């Protein structure tokens, strides 16, 4: 038996859920069904949304809006072909319904045809006066197309419609940042704040832009205003702490990080920053305490294990440093900086086999820094493989063709393996770059056994006469 809506004064959603628990069938207006379905879609309850659409179409079989909601669910569930067929039927009934074009755009977006989606959304704009949601969708499509300029303009329109649409505001700033237009972001946010002076989100974002430009006093002021606007805004306290660190005000930075912990549950990132501050203050015990708190709070935060590694490495406790860098590598084994730290620790411990393996990982993962080549070559030499050391230096020289540290080291290693021809070539290459011999001490210091040899002195003398 169908009951009229005025027989039950409950709200549509409560009444609908009551109906599902009984054998009764209640009558709803089509608009009530739309509200019910929107409610469930917004809360991610797809199965209840589908029930609402099914019962709604039984009571209102000609409702275009309910059928469009049915299309929306089909698109969400990737039943794109069925959705397109239903849209074809609906377009025959109402060619000027902007929602039809929006749903077609969603289908094209799902198929990664973002240009077609944009074209359809622009058509939808022509058919409606309520363009807020469409500009938001356009902004996302432009982001998919990496057109950050047009994406930014679309999200700006959303903020114009609703100055509390912080999602769009974040997207505007994201576009500015991607375009590396920090000045543009600062100008935009200041204009926004002229109209909305108590918006903590905008002050927070403004502070981050100043931080990027290393305008630390201005950043500090912006974060202070964010806190004035909302004294429970954790992000503002945390970012303010980072600025205070840059200004060398470590005790004040610690106070701000501790505030974030007092407002909400502690986070590993806050513990890590506090530990870094104590490290700068030379308070080793407190630094160590907070680094251990970091990994206790989040054992999978590799930066926490790295902080402990660096703590022990800087204090020359290499055995413990090695233990903890392996913890970081177990979490992120593709990080070249972790492998380099591992290599340097093994180098310090004279574990040359392990150091050789680690330096190889460093280079394989794309780290080509000068000291990587130099230390790796030394490790190969210490392992008794001077020929490999020379090959490593040759690789390094491709990246640093005029670096005298590499060239003079190559001279010494060639002399060790008695390859006097290549030693002479390398030495002459070095002298062409080091005409006043100011860097010759690089060779003399590492290879004192050759520094005053007849072989070296003869080449130096002949080169001097020739030049």
Short mmCIF file of C-alpha atoms in Angstrom, two decimals:
data_model
loop_
_atom_site.label_atom_id
_atom_site.label_comp_id
_atom_site.label_asym_id
_atom_site.label_seq_id
_atom_site.Cartn_x
_atom_site.Cartn_y
_atom_site.Cartn_z
CA UNK A 1 0.00 0.00 0.00
CA UNK A 2 1.39 3.37 -0.99
CA UNK A 3 1.19 6.09 1.63
CA UNK A 4 1.02 9.79 0.78
CA UNK A 5 4.04 11.79 1.92
CA UNK A 6 1.92 13.99 4.21
CA UNK A 7 0.79 10.92 6.15
CA UNK A 8 4.32 10.58 7.56
CA UNK A 9 5.91 13.85 8.65
CA UNK A 10 9.46 12.41 8.89
CA UNK A 11 12.21 13.77 6.68
CA UNK A 12 12.52 12.01 3.28
CA UNK A 13 15.75 10.14 4.13
CA UNK A 14 14.46 8.90 7.50
CA UNK A 15 11.16 7.93 5.91
CA UNK A 16 12.93 6.18 3.02
CA UNK A 17 15.11 4.13 5.36
CA UNK A 18 12.06 3.26 7.44
CA UNK A 19 10.31 2.07 4.29
CA UNK A 20 13.23 -0.23 3.42
CA UNK A 21 12.79 -1.98 6.78
CA UNK A 22 9.09 -2.68 6.27
CA UNK A 23 6.75 -4.02 3.60
CA UNK A 24 5.10 -0.62 3.29
CA UNK A 25 5.66 1.53 0.21
CA UNK A 26 5.66 5.29 0.79
CA UNK A 27 5.05 7.84 -1.92
CA UNK A 28 7.68 10.56 -2.47
CA UNK A 29 7.84 13.51 -4.81
CA UNK A 30 10.44 13.17 -7.55
CA UNK A 31 12.39 15.98 -5.90
CA UNK A 32 12.44 14.02 -2.64
CA UNK A 33 13.93 11.04 -4.45
CA UNK A 34 16.58 13.31 -5.99
CA UNK A 35 17.49 14.57 -2.51
CA UNK A 36 17.61 11.01 -1.18
CA UNK A 37 19.88 9.80 -4.00
CA UNK A 38 22.17 12.85 -3.74
CA UNK A 39 22.48 12.22 -0.01
CA UNK A 40 23.62 8.64 -0.51
CA UNK A 41 25.96 9.50 -3.39
CA UNK A 42 27.58 12.26 -1.35
CA UNK A 43 28.13 9.78 1.49
CA UNK A 44 29.47 7.02 -0.77
CA UNK A 45 26.48 4.71 -0.17
CA UNK A 46 26.09 3.58 -3.76
CA UNK A 47 23.83 0.58 -3.12
CA UNK A 48 21.30 2.74 -1.23
CA UNK A 49 21.51 5.37 -3.98
CA UNK A 50 20.67 2.68 -6.55
CA UNK A 51 17.68 1.55 -4.47
CA UNK A 52 16.50 5.16 -4.32
CA UNK A 53 16.79 5.49 -8.11
CA UNK A 54 15.00 2.18 -8.72
CA UNK A 55 12.04 2.95 -6.46
CA UNK A 56 11.98 6.56 -7.64
CA UNK A 57 11.68 5.54 -11.29
CA UNK A 58 8.94 3.08 -10.38
CA UNK A 59 6.94 5.98 -8.94
CA UNK A 60 8.14 8.61 -11.47
CA UNK A 61 9.08 6.73 -14.66
CA UNK A 62 9.34 9.94 -16.72
CA UNK A 63 11.70 11.80 -14.37
CA UNK A 64 14.68 12.95 -16.43
CA UNK A 65 16.56 14.04 -13.31
CA UNK A 66 16.32 10.58 -11.74
CA UNK A 67 17.47 9.00 -15.00
CA UNK A 68 20.43 11.38 -15.05
CA UNK A 69 21.29 10.24 -11.55
CA UNK A 70 21.08 6.69 -12.87
CA UNK A 71 23.59 7.69 -15.55
CA UNK A 72 25.87 9.17 -12.89
CA UNK A 73 25.90 5.86 -11.02
CA UNK A 74 26.56 3.95 -14.25
CA UNK A 75 29.53 6.19 -15.01
CA UNK A 76 30.84 5.78 -11.46
CA UNK A 77 30.65 1.99 -11.86
CA UNK A 78 32.27 2.17 -15.33
CA UNK A 79 29.17 0.94 -17.17
CA UNK A 80 29.92 3.53 -19.82
CA UNK A 81 28.17 1.91 -22.76
CA UNK A 82 24.87 1.63 -20.89
CA UNK A 83 25.28 5.20 -19.67
CA UNK A 84 25.76 6.48 -23.23
CA UNK A 85 22.66 4.63 -24.45
CA UNK A 86 20.54 6.17 -21.69
CA UNK A 87 21.98 9.62 -22.43
CA UNK A 88 21.03 9.21 -26.10
CA UNK A 89 17.43 8.56 -25.02
CA UNK A 90 17.42 11.53 -22.66
CA UNK A 91 18.88 13.86 -25.27
CA UNK A 92 15.95 13.06 -27.55
CA UNK A 93 13.64 14.26 -24.76
CA UNK A 94 15.57 17.33 -23.63
CA UNK A 95 18.43 18.60 -25.80
CA UNK A 96 18.98 21.67 -23.63
CA UNK A 97 19.60 19.89 -20.34
CA UNK A 98 23.15 20.81 -19.30
CA UNK A 99 23.42 17.73 -17.06
CA UNK A 100 23.36 15.52 -20.19
CA UNK A 101 26.51 17.25 -21.47
CA UNK A 102 28.12 17.09 -18.04
CA UNK A 103 27.59 13.33 -17.85
CA UNK A 104 28.84 12.87 -21.42
CA UNK A 105 31.91 14.88 -20.40
CA UNK A 106 32.42 12.55 -17.41
CA UNK A 107 32.33 9.57 -19.78
CA UNK A 108 34.93 11.12 -22.08
CA UNK A 109 37.06 11.97 -19.05
CA UNK A 110 36.90 8.33 -17.95
CA UNK A 111 38.14 7.41 -21.42
CA UNK A 112 41.03 9.90 -21.06
CA UNK A 113 39.65 12.07 -23.86
CA UNK A 114 39.91 15.26 -21.85
CA UNK A 115 39.74 17.61 -24.83
CA UNK A 116 36.30 16.21 -25.75
CA UNK A 117 35.25 16.49 -22.10
CA UNK A 118 36.24 20.17 -22.07
CA UNK A 119 34.24 20.81 -25.27
CA UNK A 120 31.12 19.23 -23.74
CA UNK A 121 31.51 21.14 -20.47
CA UNK A 122 31.78 24.39 -22.41
CA UNK A 123 28.53 23.44 -24.17
CA UNK A 124 26.95 22.84 -20.75
CA UNK A 125 28.08 26.33 -19.68
CA UNK A 126 26.08 27.82 -22.54
CA UNK A 127 22.92 26.13 -21.28
CA UNK A 128 22.96 27.07 -17.60
CA UNK A 129 23.14 30.04 -15.29
CA UNK A 130 24.41 27.83 -12.44
CA UNK A 131 27.97 27.33 -13.66
CA UNK A 132 29.81 26.79 -10.37
CA UNK A 133 30.10 22.98 -10.58
CA UNK A 134 30.91 23.09 -14.28
CA UNK A 135 33.89 25.39 -13.75
CA UNK A 136 35.14 23.01 -11.08
CA UNK A 137 34.89 20.09 -13.52
CA UNK A 138 36.58 22.17 -16.22
CA UNK A 139 39.42 22.94 -13.85
CA UNK A 140 39.99 19.23 -13.21
CA UNK A 141 39.95 18.44 -16.93
CA UNK A 142 42.54 21.13 -17.59
CA UNK A 143 44.68 19.66 -14.81
CA UNK A 144 44.48 16.27 -16.52
CA UNK A 145 45.68 18.02 -19.70
CA UNK A 146 48.52 19.78 -17.80
CA UNK A 147 47.08 23.12 -18.85
CA UNK A 148 47.67 24.81 -15.51
CA UNK A 149 46.91 28.30 -16.79
CA UNK A 150 43.34 27.46 -17.87
CA UNK A 151 42.87 25.22 -14.81
CA UNK A 152 43.84 28.13 -12.59
CA UNK A 153 41.36 30.44 -14.34
CA UNK A 154 38.55 27.88 -13.96
CA UNK A 155 39.17 27.40 -10.23
CA UNK A 156 39.37 31.16 -9.80
CA UNK A 157 35.83 31.37 -11.15
CA UNK A 158 34.74 28.85 -8.51
CA UNK A 159 36.29 31.00 -5.76
CA UNK A 160 34.48 34.04 -7.20
CA UNK A 161 31.16 32.17 -6.83
CA UNK A 162 31.95 30.98 -3.31
CA UNK A 163 34.84 32.53 -1.37
CA UNK A 164 34.64 29.65 1.12
CA UNK A 165 35.29 27.04 -1.56
CA UNK A 166 38.68 26.17 -0.08
CA UNK A 167 39.11 23.14 -2.32
CA UNK A 168 39.13 25.42 -5.36
CA UNK A 169 41.33 27.93 -3.54
CA UNK A 170 43.89 25.20 -2.89
CA UNK A 171 43.72 24.23 -6.57
CA UNK A 172 44.32 27.83 -7.66
CA UNK A 173 47.46 27.99 -5.52
CA UNK A 174 48.55 24.54 -6.72
CA UNK A 175 48.44 25.86 -10.29
CA UNK A 176 50.44 28.96 -9.36
CA UNK A 177 53.03 26.74 -7.67
CA UNK A 178 53.29 24.36 -10.60
CA UNK A 179 53.84 27.35 -12.87
CA UNK A 180 56.44 28.55 -10.32
CA UNK A 181 54.60 31.86 -10.25
CA UNK A 182 54.99 32.54 -6.54
CA UNK A 183 54.65 36.30 -7.06
CA UNK A 184 51.34 35.72 -8.83
CA UNK A 185 50.13 33.53 -5.98
CA UNK A 186 51.13 36.18 -3.42
CA UNK A 187 49.31 38.90 -5.36
CA UNK A 188 46.18 36.72 -5.74
CA UNK A 189 46.11 35.73 -2.06
CA UNK A 190 46.59 39.31 -0.89
CA UNK A 191 43.65 40.40 -3.05
CA UNK A 192 41.57 37.53 -1.68
CA UNK A 193 42.51 38.50 1.91
CA UNK A 194 41.51 42.11 1.31
CA UNK A 195 37.95 40.76 0.93
CA UNK A 196 38.25 37.89 3.44
CA UNK A 197 40.69 39.09 6.11
CA UNK A 198 39.94 36.30 8.59
CA UNK A 199 40.46 33.36 6.25
CA UNK A 200 43.02 31.15 7.97
CA UNK A 201 43.42 28.98 4.86
CA UNK A 202 44.46 31.96 2.71
CA UNK A 203 46.89 33.27 5.34
CA UNK A 204 48.39 29.79 5.61
CA UNK A 205 48.85 29.53 1.85
CA UNK A 206 50.27 33.05 1.69
CA UNK A 207 52.84 32.12 4.32
CA UNK A 208 53.88 29.09 2.27
CA UNK A 209 54.43 31.28 -0.81
CA UNK A 210 56.60 33.68 1.17
CA UNK A 211 58.51 30.69 2.52
CA UNK A 212 59.22 29.48 -1.04
CA UNK A 213 60.63 32.91 -1.85
CA UNK A 214 62.70 32.82 1.37
CA UNK A 215 60.84 35.90 2.62
CA UNK A 216 60.86 34.53 6.15
CA UNK A 217 59.70 37.59 8.15
CA UNK A 218 56.70 37.98 5.80
CA UNK A 219 55.97 34.25 6.07
CA UNK A 220 56.06 34.49 9.86
CA UNK A 221 53.55 37.34 9.82
CA UNK A 222 51.21 35.40 7.51
CA UNK A 223 51.27 32.32 9.73
CA UNK A 224 50.64 34.50 12.79
CA UNK A 225 47.51 35.88 11.10
CA UNK A 226 46.41 32.34 10.26
CA UNK A 227 46.72 31.46 13.95
CA UNK A 228 44.86 34.62 14.98
CA UNK A 229 42.06 33.58 12.60
CA UNK A 230 42.01 30.03 14.01
CA UNK A 231 44.13 29.28 17.08
CA UNK A 232 43.65 25.52 16.56
CA UNK A 233 45.05 25.54 13.01
CA UNK A 234 47.79 22.92 13.31
CA UNK A 235 49.19 23.52 9.81
CA UNK A 236 49.93 27.17 10.62
CA UNK A 237 51.82 26.29 13.81
CA UNK A 238 53.83 23.64 11.97
CA UNK A 239 54.76 25.94 9.08
CA UNK A 240 55.58 28.73 11.53
CA UNK A 241 57.94 26.32 13.25
CA UNK A 242 59.73 25.67 9.95
CA UNK A 243 60.16 29.43 9.38
CA UNK A 244 61.54 29.90 12.90
CA UNK A 245 64.05 27.13 12.19
CA UNK A 246 65.22 29.01 9.10
CA UNK A 247 65.64 32.12 11.24
CA UNK A 248 67.69 30.16 13.78
CA UNK A 249 65.04 30.55 16.49
CA UNK A 250 65.04 26.88 17.47
CA UNK A 251 63.49 27.23 20.93
CA UNK A 252 60.51 29.15 19.50
CA UNK A 253 60.24 26.58 16.72
CA UNK A 254 60.06 23.79 19.30
CA UNK A 255 57.23 25.65 21.10
CA UNK A 256 55.19 25.77 17.88
CA UNK A 257 55.78 22.09 17.09
CA UNK A 258 54.78 21.22 20.67
CA UNK A 259 51.59 23.24 20.20
CA UNK A 260 50.61 20.98 17.31
CA UNK A 261 51.09 17.97 19.60
CA UNK A 262 48.99 19.56 22.35
CA UNK A 263 46.12 20.41 20.00
CA UNK A 264 45.87 16.94 18.45
CA UNK A 265 47.54 13.56 18.76
CA UNK A 266 51.30 13.74 18.25
CA UNK A 267 52.66 13.17 14.77
CA UNK A 268 55.97 11.68 13.71
CA UNK A 269 56.72 14.76 11.60
CA UNK A 270 56.40 17.06 14.61
CA UNK A 271 58.68 14.80 16.68
CA UNK A 272 61.20 14.77 13.83
CA UNK A 273 61.29 18.56 13.55
CA UNK A 274 61.66 18.93 17.34
CA UNK A 275 64.56 16.49 17.25
CA UNK A 276 66.24 18.50 14.47
CA UNK A 277 65.85 21.68 16.53
CA UNK A 278 67.46 20.11 19.58
CA UNK A 279 70.25 18.87 17.34
CA UNK A 280 70.88 22.46 16.21
CA UNK A 281 70.86 23.52 19.87
CA UNK A 282 73.60 20.91 20.51
CA UNK A 283 71.32 19.09 22.95
CA UNK A 284 72.21 15.57 21.85
CA UNK A 285 70.17 13.69 24.43
CA UNK A 286 66.93 15.53 23.65
CA UNK A 287 67.59 15.22 19.91
CA UNK A 288 68.09 11.48 20.24
CA UNK A 289 64.96 11.18 22.42
CA UNK A 290 62.75 12.87 19.81
CA UNK A 291 64.27 10.96 16.89
CA UNK A 292 63.37 7.72 18.67
CA UNK A 293 59.90 9.13 19.40
CA UNK A 294 59.58 9.76 15.65
CA UNK A 295 60.08 6.13 14.67
CA UNK A 296 58.05 4.92 17.64
CA UNK A 297 55.12 6.99 16.39
CA UNK A 298 55.60 5.89 12.78
CA UNK A 299 57.99 2.97 12.23
CA UNK A 300 57.54 3.32 8.46
CA UNK A 301 58.79 6.92 8.32
CA UNK A 302 62.16 6.38 6.65
CA UNK A 303 63.21 9.98 7.38
CA UNK A 304 63.01 9.15 11.07
CA UNK A 305 65.46 6.26 10.68
CA UNK A 306 67.68 8.52 8.57
CA UNK A 307 67.70 11.14 11.34
CA UNK A 308 68.87 8.51 13.85
CA UNK A 309 71.47 7.32 11.31
CA UNK A 310 72.83 10.84 10.90
CA UNK A 311 72.86 11.33 14.67
CA UNK A 312 75.13 8.34 15.18
CA UNK A 313 77.18 9.03 12.02
CA UNK A 314 77.92 12.59 13.15
CA UNK A 315 78.99 11.20 16.51
CA UNK A 316 81.26 8.65 14.75
CA UNK A 317 79.28 5.68 16.05
CA UNK A 318 79.36 4.00 12.66
CA UNK A 319 78.18 0.56 13.79
CA UNK A 320 74.90 1.97 15.08
CA UNK A 321 74.62 4.27 12.05
CA UNK A 322 74.89 1.21 9.78
CA UNK A 323 72.16 -0.59 11.72
CA UNK A 324 69.73 2.31 11.34
CA UNK A 325 70.46 3.17 7.69
CA UNK A 326 69.50 -0.43 6.89
CA UNK A 327 66.15 0.28 8.59
CA UNK A 328 65.62 3.20 6.19
CA UNK A 329 66.68 1.10 3.20
CA UNK A 330 64.21 -1.62 4.18
CA UNK A 331 61.46 1.00 3.79
CA UNK A 332 62.77 2.76 0.68
CA UNK A 333 65.40 0.71 -1.12
CA UNK A 334 65.19 2.89 -4.22
CA UNK A 335 66.47 6.05 -2.55
CA UNK A 336 70.00 6.90 -3.78
CA UNK A 337 70.66 9.21 -0.81
CA UNK A 338 70.09 6.31 1.60
CA UNK A 339 72.43 4.08 -0.38
CA UNK A 340 75.03 6.84 -0.40
CA UNK A 341 74.79 7.18 3.36
CA UNK A 342 75.12 3.39 3.62
CA UNK A 343 78.19 3.51 1.34
CA UNK A 344 79.83 6.30 3.35
CA UNK A 345 79.23 4.44 6.62
CA UNK A 346 80.76 1.24 5.24
CA UNK A 347 83.63 3.32 3.88
CA UNK A 348 84.23 4.73 7.36
CA UNK A 349 84.10 1.19 8.80
CA UNK A 350 86.48 -0.04 6.08
CA UNK A 351 83.86 -2.54 4.94
CA UNK A 352 85.01 -2.00 1.38
CA UNK A 353 83.07 -4.87 -0.24
CA UNK A 354 79.78 -3.55 1.18
CA UNK A 355 80.77 0.02 0.34
CA UNK A 356 81.50 -0.99 -3.27
CA UNK A 357 78.06 -2.59 -3.59
CA UNK A 358 76.36 0.45 -2.04
CA UNK A 359 78.14 2.98 -4.30
CA UNK A 360 77.10 0.91 -7.31
CA UNK A 361 73.48 1.18 -6.15
CA UNK A 362 73.93 4.94 -5.73
CA UNK A 363 75.04 5.36 -9.36
CA UNK A 364 72.49 2.89 -10.72
CA UNK A 365 69.76 4.95 -9.03
CA UNK A 366 70.95 8.16 -10.72
CA UNK A 367 73.19 9.90 -8.18
CA UNK A 368 76.25 11.19 -10.05
CA UNK A 369 77.74 13.57 -7.49
CA UNK A 370 81.48 14.14 -7.65
CA UNK A 371 82.33 12.62 -4.27
CA UNK A 372 80.39 9.47 -5.22
CA UNK A 373 82.84 8.76 -8.06
CA UNK A 374 85.89 9.68 -5.99
CA UNK A 375 84.99 7.54 -2.98
CA UNK A 376 83.79 4.63 -5.09
CA UNK A 377 87.11 4.65 -6.96
CA UNK A 378 89.00 4.65 -3.66
CA UNK A 379 86.91 1.72 -2.42
CA UNK A 380 87.66 -0.30 -5.57
CA UNK A 381 91.36 0.46 -5.13
CA UNK A 382 91.30 -0.56 -1.46
CA UNK A 383 89.67 -3.80 -2.56
CA UNK A 384 92.74 -4.42 -4.75
CA UNK A 385 90.95 -3.68 -8.01
CA UNK A 386 92.71 -0.54 -9.22
CA UNK A 387 91.71 -1.20 -12.82
CA UNK A 388 88.03 -0.96 -11.80
CA UNK A 389 88.87 2.20 -9.89
CA UNK A 390 90.17 3.73 -13.14
CA UNK A 391 87.01 2.68 -14.98
CA UNK A 392 84.92 4.33 -12.27
CA UNK A 393 86.93 7.55 -12.60
CA UNK A 394 86.51 7.42 -16.37
CA UNK A 395 82.75 7.27 -15.87
CA UNK A 396 82.91 10.16 -13.44
CA UNK A 397 84.98 12.19 -15.87
CA UNK A 398 82.13 12.02 -18.39
CA UNK A 399 80.12 14.11 -15.91
CA UNK A 400 83.03 16.24 -14.67
CA UNK A 401 85.46 16.43 -17.62
CA UNK A 402 87.53 19.27 -16.14
CA UNK A 403 87.61 18.18 -12.54
CA UNK A 404 91.20 18.02 -11.29
CA UNK A 405 90.40 15.72 -8.36
CA UNK A 406 89.32 13.02 -10.81
CA UNK A 407 92.19 13.62 -13.24
CA UNK A 408 94.97 13.70 -10.64
CA UNK A 409 93.53 10.58 -8.96
CA UNK A 410 93.56 8.89 -12.38
CA UNK A 411 97.25 9.76 -12.74
CA UNK A 412 98.07 8.04 -9.43
CA UNK A 413 96.04 4.90 -10.12
CA UNK A 414 97.61 4.54 -13.57
CA UNK A 415 101.06 4.77 -11.99
CA UNK A 416 100.08 2.09 -9.45
CA UNK A 417 99.23 -0.37 -12.25
CA UNK A 418 102.35 0.83 -14.15
CA UNK A 419 100.36 2.17 -17.11
CA UNK A 420 102.79 5.02 -17.71
CA UNK A 421 101.31 6.00 -21.07
CA UNK A 422 97.82 6.74 -19.66
CA UNK A 423 99.36 8.22 -16.52
CA UNK A 424 101.30 10.70 -18.70
CA UNK A 425 98.17 11.53 -20.77
CA UNK A 426 96.15 12.20 -17.60
CA UNK A 427 98.92 14.29 -16.06
CA UNK A 428 99.22 16.46 -19.16
CA UNK A 429 95.41 16.87 -19.20
CA UNK A 430 95.61 18.03 -15.59
CA UNK A 431 98.45 20.48 -16.25
CA UNK A 432 96.52 22.07 -19.13
CA UNK A 433 93.79 22.91 -16.62
CA UNK A 434 96.12 23.58 -13.68
CA UNK A 435 98.64 25.83 -15.41
CA UNK A 436 100.00 27.33 -12.19
CA UNK A 437 100.04 23.90 -10.50
CA UNK A 438 97.97 25.20 -7.60
CA UNK A 439 96.04 21.91 -7.43
CA UNK A 440 99.04 19.61 -7.90
CA UNK A 441 98.98 19.04 -4.14
CA UNK A 442 95.83 16.95 -4.75
CA UNK A 443 98.11 14.39 -6.37
CA UNK A 444 101.03 14.85 -3.98
CA UNK A 445 98.86 14.38 -0.92
CA UNK A 446 97.21 11.14 -2.07
CA UNK A 447 100.21 9.65 -3.83
CA UNK A 448 103.26 10.83 -1.87
CA UNK A 449 105.30 7.90 -3.18
CA UNK A 450 105.24 9.49 -6.64
CA UNK A 451 105.17 13.16 -5.75
CA UNK A 452 108.91 13.72 -6.10
CA UNK A 453 109.71 10.85 -8.45
CA UNK A 454 112.00 11.26 -11.43
CA UNK A 455 109.12 10.35 -13.75
CA UNK A 456 106.90 13.16 -12.44
CA UNK A 457 109.68 15.72 -12.26
CA UNK A 458 110.74 15.02 -15.86
CA UNK A 459 107.20 15.52 -17.20
CA UNK A 460 106.75 18.68 -15.14
CA UNK A 461 110.03 20.11 -16.36
CA UNK A 462 109.36 19.27 -20.00
CA UNK A 463 105.84 20.72 -19.78
CA UNK A 464 107.20 23.93 -18.28
CA UNK A 465 109.73 24.30 -21.14
CA UNK A 466 107.06 23.60 -23.79
CA UNK A 467 104.66 26.15 -22.31
#
